[in-house]
Amino acid sequence: MRGMTNASFTADVTPPTGPAPSSPTPAPVSAKEEAVDTVRFLALLAIAVLIFRSFFLSPFNIPSESMQPRLLIGDYLLVNKMAYGYSKYSLPFSAPLIPGRIFARTPERGDVVVFKAPPVADNDYIKRVIGVPGDSVQVKEGIVWLNGKPLKREAIADFVIPVTPNMVEASRMTGTLPCYSPEFEEVAADGQRQCRYKQFKETLPSGKSYNILDITTIPEDNTPLVVVPEGHLFLMGDNRDRSADSRFPAMENQGIGLVPEENLVGHALVGMFSTDGSASWINPISWFTAARWGRIGDGF
C-alpha cells in the first residue's frame, strides 16, 4: 500500500523593485473657495442668531426713567421670547410671517413685559402688568384700584440715585431735567449730584410686591374706571409720574392705551449688564468703572 505524504508549500514573494507609489496630493484650496466658505459660515451663523433672538432670548436696553426704581437708564436685560407665545412682533421688523398669536399665554399681574406700543407698534416698550382681561382698573389720588379694591401701598425709604451721564443725555433728548424738577435734586456728601424721590412698596392681591415712585401730582393720578377687554392688558410704569402708560390714550409718543396681547414681545428675565454712561471708547479703563456690577444678574 502506497503511503501518502502531506506536503506544505511556501510561496516566495519578491517585493517589487523601484520607488513606492506616492499618495495623490490634494489640490490647493483657492482663495475664492475660502471666501465662499467664509461667507457660507457667516450666513449660517447669522441665521442661527436670528432664530435664537426671534424665538428664545433677546437683549433689551432701558432708555428712560419710566421703570425706576426697578430699572435704570443703561440697564441691559435678557427677554424671554417664549413666555407668552409668538406673533409677528416676535420677529425682526415685525415681519408678518406669523398669523395672530401662537402658543399664547396671558401674563400674570406684576410681570414686567416688553411689547410693541400701539398705535404704531414700531418701538419696544417695557412696563409692568397691572390688569389682565376682565379686570377693572382705576387710579384714585395716585392709588391703583383693582377690581374695586385699592392695592396695598406703604411708604419705604427714599429712592436716591446719582445723576449719571446717561441720565443727563436722556433728559437732553426729551427736554426735561435729570431729576424731574430742581426740588428733587441735591448734592451728595461726595459733592456729586443726586436725585431723591419718595418710594413705596405696592402689593398685588396675589401677594407679589414691587417698589414704585410717586414723585408729584399729575392729572393721571385720577383716571376713569376701565374694564380690560379680552385680549388686552393694562400696563403701568413703576415710576408713576414719568411713564406714558395705559392711563394715557394710545397716541404716538404720548401713551399706549390698553395693549393687545398680540403686541407682546416677551418677559423680562434677568439683568445682564448695566452702565452709567461714563465709558469712553478711547479709555478702556472706563469700560470697567462705568459698569454697575451690582445690577448684573438681577432677576424678575
Short mmCIF file of C-alpha atoms in Angstrom, two decimals:
data_model
loop_
_atom_site.label_atom_id
_atom_site.label_comp_id
_atom_site.label_asym_id
_atom_site.label_seq_id
_atom_site.Cartn_x
_atom_site.Cartn_y
_atom_site.Cartn_z
CA MET A 1 0.00 0.00 0.00
CA ARG A 2 1.43 3.24 -1.10
CA GLY A 3 1.81 5.83 1.66
CA MET A 4 0.61 9.40 1.18
CA THR A 5 2.73 12.35 2.30
CA ASN A 6 1.18 15.77 3.19
CA ALA A 7 3.47 18.35 1.73
CA SER A 8 3.31 22.06 2.60
CA PHE A 9 4.38 24.64 0.14
CA THR A 10 5.64 28.15 0.88
CA ALA A 11 5.38 30.73 -1.82
CA ASP A 12 8.27 33.13 -2.01
CA VAL A 13 7.10 36.67 -2.70
CA THR A 14 9.63 39.01 -4.09
CA PRO A 15 8.94 42.72 -3.36
CA PRO A 16 8.79 44.93 -6.39
CA THR A 17 11.77 46.93 -7.17
CA GLY A 18 11.80 50.71 -7.69
CA PRO A 19 10.30 53.57 -5.68
CA ALA A 20 6.93 53.10 -3.88
CA PRO A 21 3.93 54.84 -5.43
CA SER A 22 3.13 58.13 -3.71
CA SER A 23 -0.35 59.23 -2.41
CA PRO A 24 -2.13 61.77 -4.60
CA THR A 25 -1.51 65.36 -3.45
CA PRO A 26 -4.77 67.25 -2.67
CA ALA A 27 -5.41 70.20 -4.85
CA PRO A 28 -4.75 73.51 -3.08
CA VAL A 29 -7.83 75.44 -1.93
CA SER A 30 -8.18 78.61 -3.91
CA ALA A 31 -8.72 81.99 -2.33
CA LYS A 32 -12.14 82.12 -4.00
CA GLU A 33 -13.21 78.83 -2.36
CA GLU A 34 -12.01 80.07 1.05
CA ALA A 35 -14.03 83.24 0.61
CA VAL A 36 -17.15 81.26 -0.33
CA ASP A 37 -16.72 79.01 2.73
CA THR A 38 -16.32 82.05 4.99
CA VAL A 39 -19.42 83.73 3.58
CA ARG A 40 -21.39 80.49 3.96
CA PHE A 41 -20.31 80.14 7.59
CA LEU A 42 -21.19 83.75 8.41
CA ALA A 43 -24.58 83.39 6.72
CA LEU A 44 -25.39 80.25 8.71
CA LEU A 45 -24.23 81.95 11.91
CA ALA A 46 -26.41 84.98 11.20
CA ILE A 47 -29.42 82.74 10.57
CA ALA A 48 -28.79 80.86 13.82
CA VAL A 49 -28.52 84.11 15.80
CA LEU A 50 -31.67 85.45 14.12
CA ILE A 51 -33.64 82.32 15.02
CA PHE A 52 -32.35 82.34 18.60
CA ARG A 53 -33.20 86.02 19.10
CA SER A 54 -36.61 85.64 17.47
CA PHE A 55 -37.82 82.64 19.42
CA PHE A 56 -35.75 82.18 22.59
CA LEU A 57 -33.79 85.05 24.21
CA SER A 58 -33.20 88.61 23.08
CA PRO A 59 -31.34 91.59 24.62
CA PHE A 60 -33.15 94.80 25.52
CA ASN A 61 -31.80 98.07 26.91
CA ILE A 62 -33.52 100.64 29.13
CA PRO A 63 -33.58 104.16 27.58
CA SER A 64 -35.79 106.04 30.08
CA GLU A 65 -36.75 106.51 33.74
CA SER A 66 -40.27 105.07 33.37
CA MET A 67 -39.44 101.85 35.24
CA GLN A 68 -37.41 103.34 38.09
CA PRO A 69 -36.63 102.24 40.73
CA ARG A 70 -36.53 98.67 39.38
CA LEU A 71 -34.84 99.56 36.11
CA LEU A 72 -32.35 102.34 35.40
CA ILE A 73 -31.23 104.01 32.20
CA GLY A 74 -28.29 101.95 30.98
CA ASP A 75 -29.57 98.57 32.18
CA TYR A 76 -29.41 95.71 29.68
CA LEU A 77 -31.79 92.77 30.05
CA LEU A 78 -32.41 89.38 28.58
CA VAL A 79 -36.01 88.93 27.47
CA ASN A 80 -37.65 85.51 27.38
CA LYS A 81 -39.37 85.37 23.97
CA MET A 82 -41.06 82.03 24.75
CA ALA A 83 -43.04 83.26 27.77
CA TYR A 84 -46.27 84.43 26.13
CA GLY A 85 -46.18 82.81 22.70
CA TYR A 86 -45.29 84.30 19.34
CA SER A 87 -46.74 86.79 16.90
CA LYS A 88 -45.30 88.88 14.09
CA TYR A 89 -43.97 91.24 16.79
CA SER A 90 -41.65 88.47 17.96
CA LEU A 91 -39.81 88.71 14.65
CA PRO A 92 -37.29 91.32 13.48
CA PHE A 93 -39.01 94.33 11.89
CA SER A 94 -42.38 92.74 12.86
CA ALA A 95 -42.25 90.63 9.71
CA PRO A 96 -45.83 89.40 9.03
CA LEU A 97 -44.92 85.71 8.96
CA ILE A 98 -46.96 84.53 11.97
CA PRO A 99 -50.76 84.89 11.75
CA GLY A 100 -52.29 86.12 15.01
CA ARG A 101 -50.57 84.64 18.07
CA ILE A 102 -49.45 81.04 18.54
CA PHE A 103 -48.73 79.21 21.82
CA ALA A 104 -50.39 82.21 23.51
CA ARG A 105 -50.32 82.65 27.29
CA THR A 106 -51.63 85.65 29.23
CA PRO A 107 -49.08 87.30 31.54
CA GLU A 108 -49.64 87.36 35.28
CA ARG A 109 -50.27 90.59 37.15
CA GLY A 110 -46.91 92.02 38.22
CA ASP A 111 -44.96 90.61 35.26
CA VAL A 112 -42.54 93.03 33.61
CA VAL A 113 -43.15 92.72 29.88
CA VAL A 114 -41.59 94.02 26.66
CA PHE A 115 -44.04 94.86 23.87
CA LYS A 116 -44.62 96.91 20.76
CA ALA A 117 -46.54 100.01 21.78
CA PRO A 118 -49.76 100.97 20.00
CA PRO A 119 -50.74 102.67 17.83
CA VAL A 120 -47.70 102.49 15.53
CA ALA A 121 -46.12 99.37 17.14
CA ASP A 122 -42.65 100.21 15.85
CA ASN A 123 -40.64 100.54 19.05
CA ASP A 124 -40.13 98.24 22.03
CA TYR A 125 -41.50 99.42 25.39
CA ILE A 126 -41.27 97.90 28.86
CA LYS A 127 -43.94 98.16 31.58
CA ARG A 128 -45.50 96.17 34.42
CA VAL A 129 -48.77 94.27 34.03
CA ILE A 130 -51.43 95.66 36.38
CA GLY A 131 -54.67 94.45 34.80
CA VAL A 132 -55.44 91.35 32.73
CA PRO A 133 -58.60 90.63 30.67
CA GLY A 134 -61.73 91.06 32.78
CA ASP A 135 -60.09 93.23 35.45
CA SER A 136 -61.40 96.68 36.31
CA VAL A 137 -58.67 99.27 36.89
CA GLN A 138 -58.91 102.83 38.17
CA VAL A 139 -56.43 105.26 39.71
CA LYS A 140 -57.69 107.47 42.55
CA GLU A 141 -55.41 110.04 44.16
CA GLY A 142 -52.43 108.06 42.84
CA ILE A 143 -53.65 104.77 44.34
CA VAL A 144 -54.39 101.90 41.94
CA TRP A 145 -57.77 100.26 42.48
CA LEU A 146 -58.01 96.74 41.05
CA ASN A 147 -61.42 95.06 40.82
CA GLY A 148 -62.92 97.52 43.25
CA LYS A 149 -60.20 97.35 45.90
CA PRO A 150 -57.14 99.57 46.41
CA LEU A 151 -53.74 97.97 46.08
CA LYS A 152 -51.84 97.99 49.33
CA ARG A 153 -49.20 100.72 49.28
CA GLU A 154 -46.76 101.53 52.07
CA ALA A 155 -44.04 104.17 52.27
CA ILE A 156 -40.45 102.94 52.42
CA ALA A 157 -37.04 104.66 52.38
CA ASP A 158 -36.50 107.32 49.71
CA PHE A 159 -35.02 106.23 46.40
CA VAL A 160 -31.71 108.02 45.89
CA ILE A 161 -29.82 107.79 42.60
CA PRO A 162 -26.69 109.63 41.39
CA VAL A 163 -27.12 111.82 38.31
CA THR A 164 -25.26 109.83 35.65
CA PRO A 165 -24.14 110.81 32.14
CA ASN A 166 -26.82 108.66 30.52
CA MET A 167 -29.49 110.36 32.67
CA VAL A 168 -28.22 113.75 31.51
CA GLU A 169 -28.26 112.61 27.88
CA ALA A 170 -31.78 111.20 28.20
CA SER A 171 -33.04 114.45 29.72
CA ARG A 172 -31.39 116.45 26.93
CA MET A 173 -33.15 114.31 24.32
CA THR A 174 -36.56 114.73 25.98
CA GLY A 175 -36.19 118.34 27.07
CA THR A 176 -36.62 117.50 30.76
CA LEU A 177 -34.39 117.61 33.83
CA PRO A 178 -32.48 114.56 35.13
CA CYS A 179 -34.32 114.76 38.49
CA TYR A 180 -37.71 115.75 37.06
CA SER A 181 -37.55 119.19 38.72
CA PRO A 182 -34.97 121.08 40.81
CA GLU A 183 -36.72 120.29 44.10
CA PHE A 184 -35.77 116.62 43.77
CA GLU A 185 -32.06 117.24 43.11
CA GLU A 186 -29.48 117.52 45.89
CA VAL A 187 -25.72 117.35 46.41
CA ALA A 188 -24.35 114.17 47.97
CA ALA A 189 -21.64 114.05 50.63
CA ASP A 190 -19.04 113.43 47.92
CA GLY A 191 -20.15 116.55 46.03
CA GLN A 192 -21.96 114.68 43.27
CA ARG A 193 -25.47 115.50 42.07
CA GLN A 194 -28.19 113.04 43.02
CA CYS A 195 -31.97 112.65 42.82
CA ARG A 196 -34.17 111.83 45.82
CA TYR A 197 -37.72 110.54 45.35
CA LYS A 198 -40.47 109.22 47.61
CA GLN A 199 -40.68 105.44 47.28
CA PHE A 200 -43.46 102.99 48.07
CA LYS A 201 -44.00 99.25 48.08
CA GLU A 202 -47.10 98.24 46.13
CA THR A 203 -48.62 94.79 46.65
CA LEU A 204 -50.96 92.91 44.31
CA PRO A 205 -53.79 90.62 45.54
CA SER A 206 -51.54 87.63 44.75
CA GLY A 207 -49.01 88.90 47.31
CA LYS A 208 -46.46 89.92 44.70
CA SER A 209 -44.91 93.28 45.58
CA TYR A 210 -42.55 95.75 43.93
CA ASN A 211 -41.30 99.27 44.58
CA ILE A 212 -42.77 102.30 42.83
CA LEU A 213 -42.07 106.04 42.75
CA ASP A 214 -44.72 108.70 43.27
CA ILE A 215 -42.87 111.95 42.69
CA THR A 216 -45.57 114.57 42.37
CA THR A 217 -49.22 115.15 41.44
CA ILE A 218 -50.29 114.78 37.82
CA PRO A 219 -53.74 114.67 36.18
CA GLU A 220 -53.35 110.92 35.57
CA ASP A 221 -53.36 110.32 39.35
CA ASN A 222 -57.13 110.14 38.79
CA THR A 223 -58.50 108.13 35.89
CA PRO A 224 -61.88 106.78 34.75
CA LEU A 225 -62.77 103.19 35.57
CA VAL A 226 -61.56 100.87 32.81
CA VAL A 227 -62.57 97.24 32.28
CA VAL A 228 -59.78 95.44 30.44
CA PRO A 229 -61.27 93.73 27.36
CA GLU A 230 -60.43 90.25 26.18
CA GLY A 231 -57.01 90.01 24.57
CA HIS A 232 -55.70 93.23 26.15
CA LEU A 233 -53.60 94.35 29.13
CA PHE A 234 -53.46 97.39 31.40
CA LEU A 235 -49.78 98.29 31.87
CA MET A 236 -48.07 100.88 34.07
CA GLY A 237 -44.55 102.08 34.67
CA ASP A 238 -43.14 101.79 38.20
CA ASN A 239 -42.18 105.48 38.04
CA ARG A 240 -45.79 106.59 38.02
CA ASP A 241 -45.20 110.25 37.19
CA ARG A 242 -42.71 109.65 34.37
CA SER A 243 -44.46 106.87 32.47
CA ALA A 244 -46.76 107.30 29.47
CA ASP A 245 -48.65 104.07 30.02
CA SER A 246 -52.20 102.65 29.86
CA ARG A 247 -53.57 105.65 31.77
CA PHE A 248 -52.94 107.66 28.60
CA PRO A 249 -54.75 107.09 25.27
CA ALA A 250 -52.82 105.30 22.55
CA MET A 251 -51.18 108.18 20.71
CA GLU A 252 -47.70 108.17 19.21
CA ASN A 253 -45.15 109.46 21.76
CA GLN A 254 -47.94 110.23 24.25
CA GLY A 255 -49.42 107.00 25.59
CA ILE A 256 -50.07 103.32 24.91
CA GLY A 257 -53.69 102.79 25.96
CA LEU A 258 -54.78 99.19 26.50
CA VAL A 259 -52.15 96.99 24.89
CA PRO A 260 -53.19 93.97 22.78
CA GLU A 261 -51.62 90.74 23.97
CA GLU A 262 -50.63 90.16 20.35
CA ASN A 263 -48.13 93.03 20.76
CA LEU A 264 -46.16 91.22 23.46
CA VAL A 265 -42.51 90.53 22.70
CA GLY A 266 -41.51 88.71 25.87
CA HIS A 267 -40.99 88.62 29.63
CA ALA A 268 -38.07 90.44 31.27
CA LEU A 269 -35.86 87.65 32.58
CA VAL A 270 -32.58 88.87 34.06
CA GLY A 271 -30.24 91.86 34.02
CA MET A 272 -27.10 91.03 32.06
CA PHE A 273 -25.24 94.35 32.19
CA SER A 274 -25.57 97.95 33.39
CA THR A 275 -23.61 101.12 32.72
CA ASP A 276 -23.90 104.70 33.95
CA GLY A 277 -22.90 106.05 30.53
CA SER A 278 -19.49 107.40 31.54
CA ALA A 279 -17.45 104.95 29.45
CA SER A 280 -15.27 106.26 26.62
CA TRP A 281 -14.10 104.18 23.67
CA ILE A 282 -10.61 105.69 23.91
CA ASN A 283 -10.28 104.88 27.62
CA PRO A 284 -10.53 101.09 28.21
CA ILE A 285 -10.34 101.55 31.99
CA SER A 286 -13.62 103.49 31.86
CA TRP A 287 -15.34 100.43 30.39
CA PHE A 288 -14.98 98.83 33.80
CA THR A 289 -15.50 101.86 36.02
CA ALA A 290 -18.73 102.75 34.21
CA ALA A 291 -20.26 99.33 34.84
CA ARG A 292 -22.76 98.96 37.68
CA TRP A 293 -21.65 95.46 38.59
CA GLY A 294 -24.14 95.03 41.42
CA ARG A 295 -27.07 95.18 38.99
CA ILE A 296 -25.88 92.27 36.85
CA GLY A 297 -27.80 89.06 37.43
CA ASP A 298 -30.90 90.63 38.99
CA GLY A 299 -33.92 88.54 38.07
CA PHE A 300 -37.59 89.38 37.70
#
